[in-house]
PDB file of C-alpha atoms and ligand atoms in Angstrom:
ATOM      1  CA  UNK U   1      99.693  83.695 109.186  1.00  0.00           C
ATOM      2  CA  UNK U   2     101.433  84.593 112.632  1.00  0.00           C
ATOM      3  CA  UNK U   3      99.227  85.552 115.722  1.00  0.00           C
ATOM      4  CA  UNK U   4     101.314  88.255 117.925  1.00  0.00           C
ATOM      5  CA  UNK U   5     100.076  88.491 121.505  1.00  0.00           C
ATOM      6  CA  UNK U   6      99.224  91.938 122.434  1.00  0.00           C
ATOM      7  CA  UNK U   7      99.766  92.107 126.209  1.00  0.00           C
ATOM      8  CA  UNK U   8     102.014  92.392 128.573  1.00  0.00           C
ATOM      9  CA  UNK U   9     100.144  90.315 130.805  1.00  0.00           C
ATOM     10  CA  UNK U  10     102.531  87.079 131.859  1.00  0.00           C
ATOM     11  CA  UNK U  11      99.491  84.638 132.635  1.00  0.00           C
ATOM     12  CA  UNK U  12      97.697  85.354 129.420  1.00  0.00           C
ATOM     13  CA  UNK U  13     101.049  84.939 127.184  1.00  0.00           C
ATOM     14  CA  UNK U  14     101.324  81.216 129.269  1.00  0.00           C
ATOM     15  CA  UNK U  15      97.917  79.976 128.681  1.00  0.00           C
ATOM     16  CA  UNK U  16      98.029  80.538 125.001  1.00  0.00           C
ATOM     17  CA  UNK U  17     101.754  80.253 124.296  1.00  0.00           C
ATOM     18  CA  UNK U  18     100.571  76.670 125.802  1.00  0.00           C
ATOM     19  CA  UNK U  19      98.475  75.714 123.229  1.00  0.00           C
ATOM     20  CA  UNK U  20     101.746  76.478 120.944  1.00  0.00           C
ATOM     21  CA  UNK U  21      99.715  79.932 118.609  1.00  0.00           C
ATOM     22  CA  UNK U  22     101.836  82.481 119.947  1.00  0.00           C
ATOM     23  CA  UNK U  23     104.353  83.739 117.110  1.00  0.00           C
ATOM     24  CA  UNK U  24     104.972  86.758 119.017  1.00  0.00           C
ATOM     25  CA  UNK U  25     104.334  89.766 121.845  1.00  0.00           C
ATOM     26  CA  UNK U  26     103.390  92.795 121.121  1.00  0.00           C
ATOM     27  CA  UNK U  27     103.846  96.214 123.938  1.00  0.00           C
ATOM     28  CA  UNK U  28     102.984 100.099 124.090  1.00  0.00           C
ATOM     29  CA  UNK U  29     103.275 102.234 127.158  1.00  0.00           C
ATOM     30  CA  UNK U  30      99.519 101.656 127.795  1.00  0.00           C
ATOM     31  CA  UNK U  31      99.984  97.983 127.878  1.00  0.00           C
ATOM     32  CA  UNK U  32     103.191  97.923 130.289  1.00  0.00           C
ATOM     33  CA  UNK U  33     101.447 100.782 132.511  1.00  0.00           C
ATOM     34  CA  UNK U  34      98.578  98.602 132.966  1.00  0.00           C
ATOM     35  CA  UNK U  35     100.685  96.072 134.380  1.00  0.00           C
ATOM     36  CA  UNK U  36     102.015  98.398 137.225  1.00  0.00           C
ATOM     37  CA  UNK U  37     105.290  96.695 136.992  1.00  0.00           C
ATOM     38  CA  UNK U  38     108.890  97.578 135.828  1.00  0.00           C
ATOM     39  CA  UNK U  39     109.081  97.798 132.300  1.00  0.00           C
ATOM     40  CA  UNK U  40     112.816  95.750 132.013  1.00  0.00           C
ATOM     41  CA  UNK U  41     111.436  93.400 134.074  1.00  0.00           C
ATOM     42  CA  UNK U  42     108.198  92.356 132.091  1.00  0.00           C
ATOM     43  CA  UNK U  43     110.174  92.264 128.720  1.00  0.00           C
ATOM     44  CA  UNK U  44     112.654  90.328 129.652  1.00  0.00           C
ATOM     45  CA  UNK U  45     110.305  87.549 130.955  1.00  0.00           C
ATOM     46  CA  UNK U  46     108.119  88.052 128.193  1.00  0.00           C
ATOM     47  CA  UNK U  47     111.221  87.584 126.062  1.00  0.00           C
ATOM     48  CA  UNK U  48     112.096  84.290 127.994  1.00  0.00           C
ATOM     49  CA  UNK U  49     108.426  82.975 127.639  1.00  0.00           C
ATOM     50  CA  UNK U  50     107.952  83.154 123.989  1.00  0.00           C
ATOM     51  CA  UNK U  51     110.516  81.944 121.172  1.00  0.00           C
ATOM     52  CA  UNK U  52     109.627  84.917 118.446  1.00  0.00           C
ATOM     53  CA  UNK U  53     109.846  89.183 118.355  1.00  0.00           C
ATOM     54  CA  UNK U  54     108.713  90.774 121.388  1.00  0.00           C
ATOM     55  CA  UNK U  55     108.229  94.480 120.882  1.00  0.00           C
ATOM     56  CA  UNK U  56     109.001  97.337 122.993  1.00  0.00           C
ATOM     57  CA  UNK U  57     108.349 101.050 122.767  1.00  0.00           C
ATOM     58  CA  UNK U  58     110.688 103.855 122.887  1.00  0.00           C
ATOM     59  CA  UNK U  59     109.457 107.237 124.728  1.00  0.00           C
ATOM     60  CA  UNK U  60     111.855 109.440 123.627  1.00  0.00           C
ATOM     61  CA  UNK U  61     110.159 111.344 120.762  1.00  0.00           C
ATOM     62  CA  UNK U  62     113.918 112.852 119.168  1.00  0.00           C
ATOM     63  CA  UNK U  63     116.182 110.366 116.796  1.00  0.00           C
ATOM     64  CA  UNK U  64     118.887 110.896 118.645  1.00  0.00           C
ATOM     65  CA  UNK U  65     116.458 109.524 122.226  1.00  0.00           C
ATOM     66  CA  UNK U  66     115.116 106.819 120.395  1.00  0.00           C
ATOM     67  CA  UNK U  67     118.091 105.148 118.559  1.00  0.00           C
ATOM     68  CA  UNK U  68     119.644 105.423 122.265  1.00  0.00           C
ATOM     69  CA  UNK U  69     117.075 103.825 124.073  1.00  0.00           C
ATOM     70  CA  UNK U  70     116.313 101.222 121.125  1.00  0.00           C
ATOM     71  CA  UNK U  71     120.423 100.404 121.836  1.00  0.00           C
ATOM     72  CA  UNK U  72     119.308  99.812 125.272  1.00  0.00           C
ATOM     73  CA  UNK U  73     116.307  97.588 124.939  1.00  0.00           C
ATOM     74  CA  UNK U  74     118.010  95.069 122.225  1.00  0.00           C
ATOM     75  CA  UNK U  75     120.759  94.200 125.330  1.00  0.00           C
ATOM     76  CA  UNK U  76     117.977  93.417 127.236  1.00  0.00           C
ATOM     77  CA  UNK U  77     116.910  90.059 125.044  1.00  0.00           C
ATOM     78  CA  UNK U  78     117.967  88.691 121.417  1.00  0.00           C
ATOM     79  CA  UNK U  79     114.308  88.649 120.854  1.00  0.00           C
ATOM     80  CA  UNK U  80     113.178  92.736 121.326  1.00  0.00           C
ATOM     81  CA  UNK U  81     112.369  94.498 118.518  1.00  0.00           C
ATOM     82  CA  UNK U  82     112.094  98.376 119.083  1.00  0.00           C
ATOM     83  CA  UNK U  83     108.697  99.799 118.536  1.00  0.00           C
ATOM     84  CA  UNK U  84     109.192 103.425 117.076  1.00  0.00           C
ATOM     85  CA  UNK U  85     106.231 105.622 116.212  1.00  0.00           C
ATOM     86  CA  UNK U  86     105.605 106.901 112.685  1.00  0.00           C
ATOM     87  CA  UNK U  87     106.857 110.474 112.636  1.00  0.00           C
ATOM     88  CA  UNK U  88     109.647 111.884 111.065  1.00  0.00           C
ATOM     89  CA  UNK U  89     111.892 111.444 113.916  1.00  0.00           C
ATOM     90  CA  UNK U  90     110.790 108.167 114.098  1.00  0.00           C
ATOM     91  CA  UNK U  91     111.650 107.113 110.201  1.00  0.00           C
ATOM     92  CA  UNK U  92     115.022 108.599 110.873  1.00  0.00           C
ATOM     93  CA  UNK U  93     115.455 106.566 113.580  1.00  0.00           C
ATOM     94  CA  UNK U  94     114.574 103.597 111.531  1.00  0.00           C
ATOM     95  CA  UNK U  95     116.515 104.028 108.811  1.00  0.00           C
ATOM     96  CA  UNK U  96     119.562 104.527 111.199  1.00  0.00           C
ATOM     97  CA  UNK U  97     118.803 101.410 113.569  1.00  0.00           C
ATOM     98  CA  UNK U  98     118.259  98.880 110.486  1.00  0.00           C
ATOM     99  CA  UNK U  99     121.848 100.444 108.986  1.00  0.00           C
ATOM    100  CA  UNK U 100     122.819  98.897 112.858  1.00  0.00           C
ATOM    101  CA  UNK U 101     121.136  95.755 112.185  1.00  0.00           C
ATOM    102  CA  UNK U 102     118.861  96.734 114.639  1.00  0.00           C
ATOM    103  CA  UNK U 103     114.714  95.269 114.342  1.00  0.00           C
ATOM    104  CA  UNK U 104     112.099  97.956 114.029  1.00  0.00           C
ATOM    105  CA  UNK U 105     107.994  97.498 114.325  1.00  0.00           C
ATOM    106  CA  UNK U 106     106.750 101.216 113.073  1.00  0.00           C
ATOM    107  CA  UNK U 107     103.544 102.111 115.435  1.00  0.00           C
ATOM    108  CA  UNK U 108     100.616 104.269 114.452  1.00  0.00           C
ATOM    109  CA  UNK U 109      99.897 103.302 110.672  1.00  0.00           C
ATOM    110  CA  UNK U 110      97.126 104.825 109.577  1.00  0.00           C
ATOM    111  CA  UNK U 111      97.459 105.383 105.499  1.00  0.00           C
ATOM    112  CA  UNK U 112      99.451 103.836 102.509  1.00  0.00           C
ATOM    113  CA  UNK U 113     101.629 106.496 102.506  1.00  0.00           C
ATOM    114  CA  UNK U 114     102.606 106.226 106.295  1.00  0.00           C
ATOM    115  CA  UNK U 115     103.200 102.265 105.504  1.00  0.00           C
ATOM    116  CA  UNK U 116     105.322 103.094 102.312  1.00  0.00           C
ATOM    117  CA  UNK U 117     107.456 105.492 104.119  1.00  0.00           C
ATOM    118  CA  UNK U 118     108.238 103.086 107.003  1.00  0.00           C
ATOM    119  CA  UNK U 119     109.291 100.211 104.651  1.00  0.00           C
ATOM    120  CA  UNK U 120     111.204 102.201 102.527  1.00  0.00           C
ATOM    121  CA  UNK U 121     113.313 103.612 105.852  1.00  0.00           C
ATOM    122  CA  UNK U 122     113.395 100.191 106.913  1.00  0.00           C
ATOM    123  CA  UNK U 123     111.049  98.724 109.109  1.00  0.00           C
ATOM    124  CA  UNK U 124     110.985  95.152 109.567  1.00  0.00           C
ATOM    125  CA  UNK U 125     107.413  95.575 110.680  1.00  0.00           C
ATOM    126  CA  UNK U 126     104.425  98.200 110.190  1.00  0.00           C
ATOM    127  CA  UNK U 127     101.338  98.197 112.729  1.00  0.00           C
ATOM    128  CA  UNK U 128      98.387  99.918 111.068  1.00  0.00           C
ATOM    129  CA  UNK U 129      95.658 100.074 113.882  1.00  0.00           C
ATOM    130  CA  UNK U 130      92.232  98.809 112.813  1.00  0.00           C
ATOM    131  CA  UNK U 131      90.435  99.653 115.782  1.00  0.00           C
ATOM    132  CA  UNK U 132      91.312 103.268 115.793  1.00  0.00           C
ATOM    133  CA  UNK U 133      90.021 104.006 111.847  1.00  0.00           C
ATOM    134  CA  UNK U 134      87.159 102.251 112.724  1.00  0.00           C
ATOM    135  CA  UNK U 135      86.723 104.855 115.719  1.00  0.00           C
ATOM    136  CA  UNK U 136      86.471 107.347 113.178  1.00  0.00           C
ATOM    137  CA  UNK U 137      84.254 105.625 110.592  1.00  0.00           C
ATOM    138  CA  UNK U 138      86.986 104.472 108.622  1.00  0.00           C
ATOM    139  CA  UNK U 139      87.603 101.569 105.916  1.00  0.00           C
ATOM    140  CA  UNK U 140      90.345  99.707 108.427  1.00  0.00           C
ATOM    141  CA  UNK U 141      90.236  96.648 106.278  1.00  0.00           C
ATOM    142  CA  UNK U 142      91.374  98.798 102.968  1.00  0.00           C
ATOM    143  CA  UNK U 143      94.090 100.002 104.749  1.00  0.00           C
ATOM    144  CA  UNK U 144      95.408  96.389 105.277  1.00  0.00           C
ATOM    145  CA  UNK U 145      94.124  95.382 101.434  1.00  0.00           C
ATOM    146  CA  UNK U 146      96.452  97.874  99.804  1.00  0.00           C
ATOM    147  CA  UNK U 147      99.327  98.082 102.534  1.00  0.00           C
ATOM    148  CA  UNK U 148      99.701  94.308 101.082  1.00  0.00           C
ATOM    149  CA  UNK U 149      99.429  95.021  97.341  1.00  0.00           C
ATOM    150  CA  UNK U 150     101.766  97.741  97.931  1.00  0.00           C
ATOM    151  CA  UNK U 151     104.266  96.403  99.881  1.00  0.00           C
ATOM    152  CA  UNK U 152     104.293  93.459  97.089  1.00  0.00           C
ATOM    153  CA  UNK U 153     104.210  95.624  94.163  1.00  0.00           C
ATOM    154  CA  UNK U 154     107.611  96.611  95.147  1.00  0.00           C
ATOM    155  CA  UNK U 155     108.992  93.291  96.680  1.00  0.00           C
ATOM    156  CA  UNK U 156     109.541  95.107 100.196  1.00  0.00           C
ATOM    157  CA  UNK U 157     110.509  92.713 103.297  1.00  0.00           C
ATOM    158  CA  UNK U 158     108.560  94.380 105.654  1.00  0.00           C
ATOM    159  CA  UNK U 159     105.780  92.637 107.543  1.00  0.00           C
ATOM    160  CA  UNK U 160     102.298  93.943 108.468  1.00  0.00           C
ATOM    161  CA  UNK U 161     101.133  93.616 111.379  1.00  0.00           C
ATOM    162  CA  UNK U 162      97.405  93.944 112.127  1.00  0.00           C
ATOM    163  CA  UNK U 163      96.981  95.846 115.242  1.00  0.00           C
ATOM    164  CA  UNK U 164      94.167  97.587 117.054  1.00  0.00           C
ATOM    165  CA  UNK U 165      92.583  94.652 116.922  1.00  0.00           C
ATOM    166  CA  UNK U 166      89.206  94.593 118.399  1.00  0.00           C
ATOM    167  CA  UNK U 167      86.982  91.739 117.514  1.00  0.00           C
ATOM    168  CA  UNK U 168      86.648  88.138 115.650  1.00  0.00           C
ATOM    169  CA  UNK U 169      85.931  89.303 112.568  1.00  0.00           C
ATOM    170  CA  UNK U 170      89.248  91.836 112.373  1.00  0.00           C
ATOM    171  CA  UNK U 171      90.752  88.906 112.158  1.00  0.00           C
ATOM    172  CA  UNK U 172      89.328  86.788 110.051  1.00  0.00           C
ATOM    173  CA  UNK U 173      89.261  89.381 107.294  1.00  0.00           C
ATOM    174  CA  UNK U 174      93.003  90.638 107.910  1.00  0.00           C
ATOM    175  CA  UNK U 175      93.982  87.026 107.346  1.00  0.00           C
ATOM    176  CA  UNK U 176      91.776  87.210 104.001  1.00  0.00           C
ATOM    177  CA  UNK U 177      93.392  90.666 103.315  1.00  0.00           C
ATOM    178  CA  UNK U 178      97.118  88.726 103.467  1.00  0.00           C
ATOM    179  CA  UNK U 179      98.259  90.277 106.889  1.00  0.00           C
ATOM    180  CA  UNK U 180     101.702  89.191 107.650  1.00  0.00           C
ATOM    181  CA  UNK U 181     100.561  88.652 111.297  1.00  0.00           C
ATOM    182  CA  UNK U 182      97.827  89.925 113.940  1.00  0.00           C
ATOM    183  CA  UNK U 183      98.541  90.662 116.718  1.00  0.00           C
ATOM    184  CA  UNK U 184      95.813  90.070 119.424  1.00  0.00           C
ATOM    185  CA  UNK U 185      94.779  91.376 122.750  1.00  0.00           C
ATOM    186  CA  UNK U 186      94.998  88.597 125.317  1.00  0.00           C
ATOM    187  CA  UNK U 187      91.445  88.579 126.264  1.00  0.00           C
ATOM    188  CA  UNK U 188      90.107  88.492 122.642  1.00  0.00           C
ATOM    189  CA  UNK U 189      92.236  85.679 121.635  1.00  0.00           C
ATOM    190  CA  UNK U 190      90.328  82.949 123.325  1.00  0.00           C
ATOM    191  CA  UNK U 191      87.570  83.637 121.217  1.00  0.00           C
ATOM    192  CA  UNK U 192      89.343  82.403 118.198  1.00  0.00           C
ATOM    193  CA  UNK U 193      88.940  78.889 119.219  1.00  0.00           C
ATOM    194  CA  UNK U 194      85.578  79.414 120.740  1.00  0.00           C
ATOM    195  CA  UNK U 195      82.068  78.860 119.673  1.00  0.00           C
ATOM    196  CA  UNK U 196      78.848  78.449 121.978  1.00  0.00           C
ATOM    197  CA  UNK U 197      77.327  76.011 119.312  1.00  0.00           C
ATOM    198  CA  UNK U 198      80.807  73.825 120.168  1.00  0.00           C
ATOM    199  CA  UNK U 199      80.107  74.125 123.790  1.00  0.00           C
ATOM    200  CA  UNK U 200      76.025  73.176 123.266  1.00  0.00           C
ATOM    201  CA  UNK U 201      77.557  70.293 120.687  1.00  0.00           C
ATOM    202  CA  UNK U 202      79.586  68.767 123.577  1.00  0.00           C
ATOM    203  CA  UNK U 203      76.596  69.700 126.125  1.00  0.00           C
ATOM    204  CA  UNK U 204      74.168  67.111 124.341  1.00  0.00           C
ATOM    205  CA  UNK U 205      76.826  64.723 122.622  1.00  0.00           C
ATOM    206  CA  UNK U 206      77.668  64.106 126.659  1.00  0.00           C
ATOM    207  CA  UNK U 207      73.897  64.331 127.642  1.00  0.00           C
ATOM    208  CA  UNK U 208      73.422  61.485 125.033  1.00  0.00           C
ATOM    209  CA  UNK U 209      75.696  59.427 126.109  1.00  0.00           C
ATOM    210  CA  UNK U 210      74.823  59.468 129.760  1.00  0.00           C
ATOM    211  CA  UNK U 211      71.342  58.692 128.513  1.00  0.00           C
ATOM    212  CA  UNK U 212      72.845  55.595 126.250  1.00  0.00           C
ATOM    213  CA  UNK U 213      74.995  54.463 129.239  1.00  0.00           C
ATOM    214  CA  UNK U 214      71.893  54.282 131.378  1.00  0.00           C
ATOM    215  CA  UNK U 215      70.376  52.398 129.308  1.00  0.00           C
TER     216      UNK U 215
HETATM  217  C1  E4P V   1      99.868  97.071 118.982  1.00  0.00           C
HETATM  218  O1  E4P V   1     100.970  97.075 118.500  1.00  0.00           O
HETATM  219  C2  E4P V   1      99.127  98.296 119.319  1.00  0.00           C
HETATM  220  O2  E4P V   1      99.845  99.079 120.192  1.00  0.00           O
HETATM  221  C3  E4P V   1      97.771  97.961 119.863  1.00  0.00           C
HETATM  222  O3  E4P V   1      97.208  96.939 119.051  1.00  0.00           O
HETATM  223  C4  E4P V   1      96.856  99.139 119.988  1.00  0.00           C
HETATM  224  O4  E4P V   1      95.552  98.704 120.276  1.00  0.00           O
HETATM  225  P1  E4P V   1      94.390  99.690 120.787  1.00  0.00           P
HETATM  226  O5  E4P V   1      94.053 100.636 119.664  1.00  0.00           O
HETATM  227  O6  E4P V   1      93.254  98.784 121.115  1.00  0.00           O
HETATM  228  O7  E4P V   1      94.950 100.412 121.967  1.00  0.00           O
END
């Protein structure tokens, strides 16, 4: 399984890419704007921090806007793959950036259908949101269950990527659901390797040993 970063946030991507678990970067407008800093600029450091995709959204909402902006933010790094929201402009602007050779991560998956129709314009990615079904007393998990079976019913190449993610257990049943990747917010992802029974563990393992030193 792949863990995505999703942040925009230049210390956070450091710490973890440090420990060597960071696969990838995901953006949105919400994550750059809460930055407060040029958009080019962030990606392209982002892009020279971390080895895999790093994805950036287009605003235009029109094909014709998106495949031109998606033109523009693959020169800025080999590494940027253009995030395009599911609508129908959007899967036309797929299907004409992955004729260009051009990487796609489809935003804003919220059924099978949505995920279906993204793959089959050619998405190299699809980001169904867990949090946001949740929000609305939905079955996220079954969403990720069946975009899998799906996707290898009919031997597509895309790659899921867990998004929304809002808690531990997201992703520990994503990865049991066969996610491709999750992608994680920066200040969850500590959490993965965290546990206070491992900090109490080391608390009295140390306490002991002072004790045995002593005596
Ligand atoms: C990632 O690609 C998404 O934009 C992000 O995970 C959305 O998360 P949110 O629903 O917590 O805003």
């Amino acid at each position: 399984m792949k863990f995505f970063l999703d942040t925009a946030n230049l210390a956070e991507i450091k710490r973890i890419n440090e420990l060597g678990l960071v696969d990838g970067v995901t953006t949105n407008p919400t994550i750059i704007a809460q930055e407060n800093r040029d958009f080019e600029t962030v990606i392209k450091e982002i892009c020279a921090l971390v080895d895999g995709p790093v994805s950036a959204e287009v605003v235009s909402l029109e094909t014709e806007g998106m495949v031109k902006e998606a033109q523009e933010l693959v020169r800025w790094a080999t590494n940027v793959v253009v995030k395009i929201p599911m609508t129908e402009a959007g899967l036309k602007a797929v299907h004409q950036l992955s004729k260009l050779g051009i990487k796609t991560n489809v935003t804003l998956i919220f059924t099978v259908a949505q995920g279906l129709m993204a793959a089959k314009a050619g998405a190299t990615y699809i980001s169904p949101f867990l949090g946001r079904l949740d929000d609305i007393g939905m079955e996220s998990l079954l969403l990720i269950q069946s975009l899998r079976q799906v996707l290898d019913n009919y031997g597509y190449q895309t790659e899921i990527i867990a998004a929304s993610i809002r808690n531990l257990t997201h992703v520990e049943k994503v990865a049991e659901a066969g996610t491709d990747i999750a992608t994680i917010p920066g200040t969850l992802f500590p959490k993965l390797w965290s546990h206070p029974l491992t900090d109490l563990g080391i608390t009295r393992f140390m306490k002991d040993w002072e004790a045995f030193q002593n005596n």
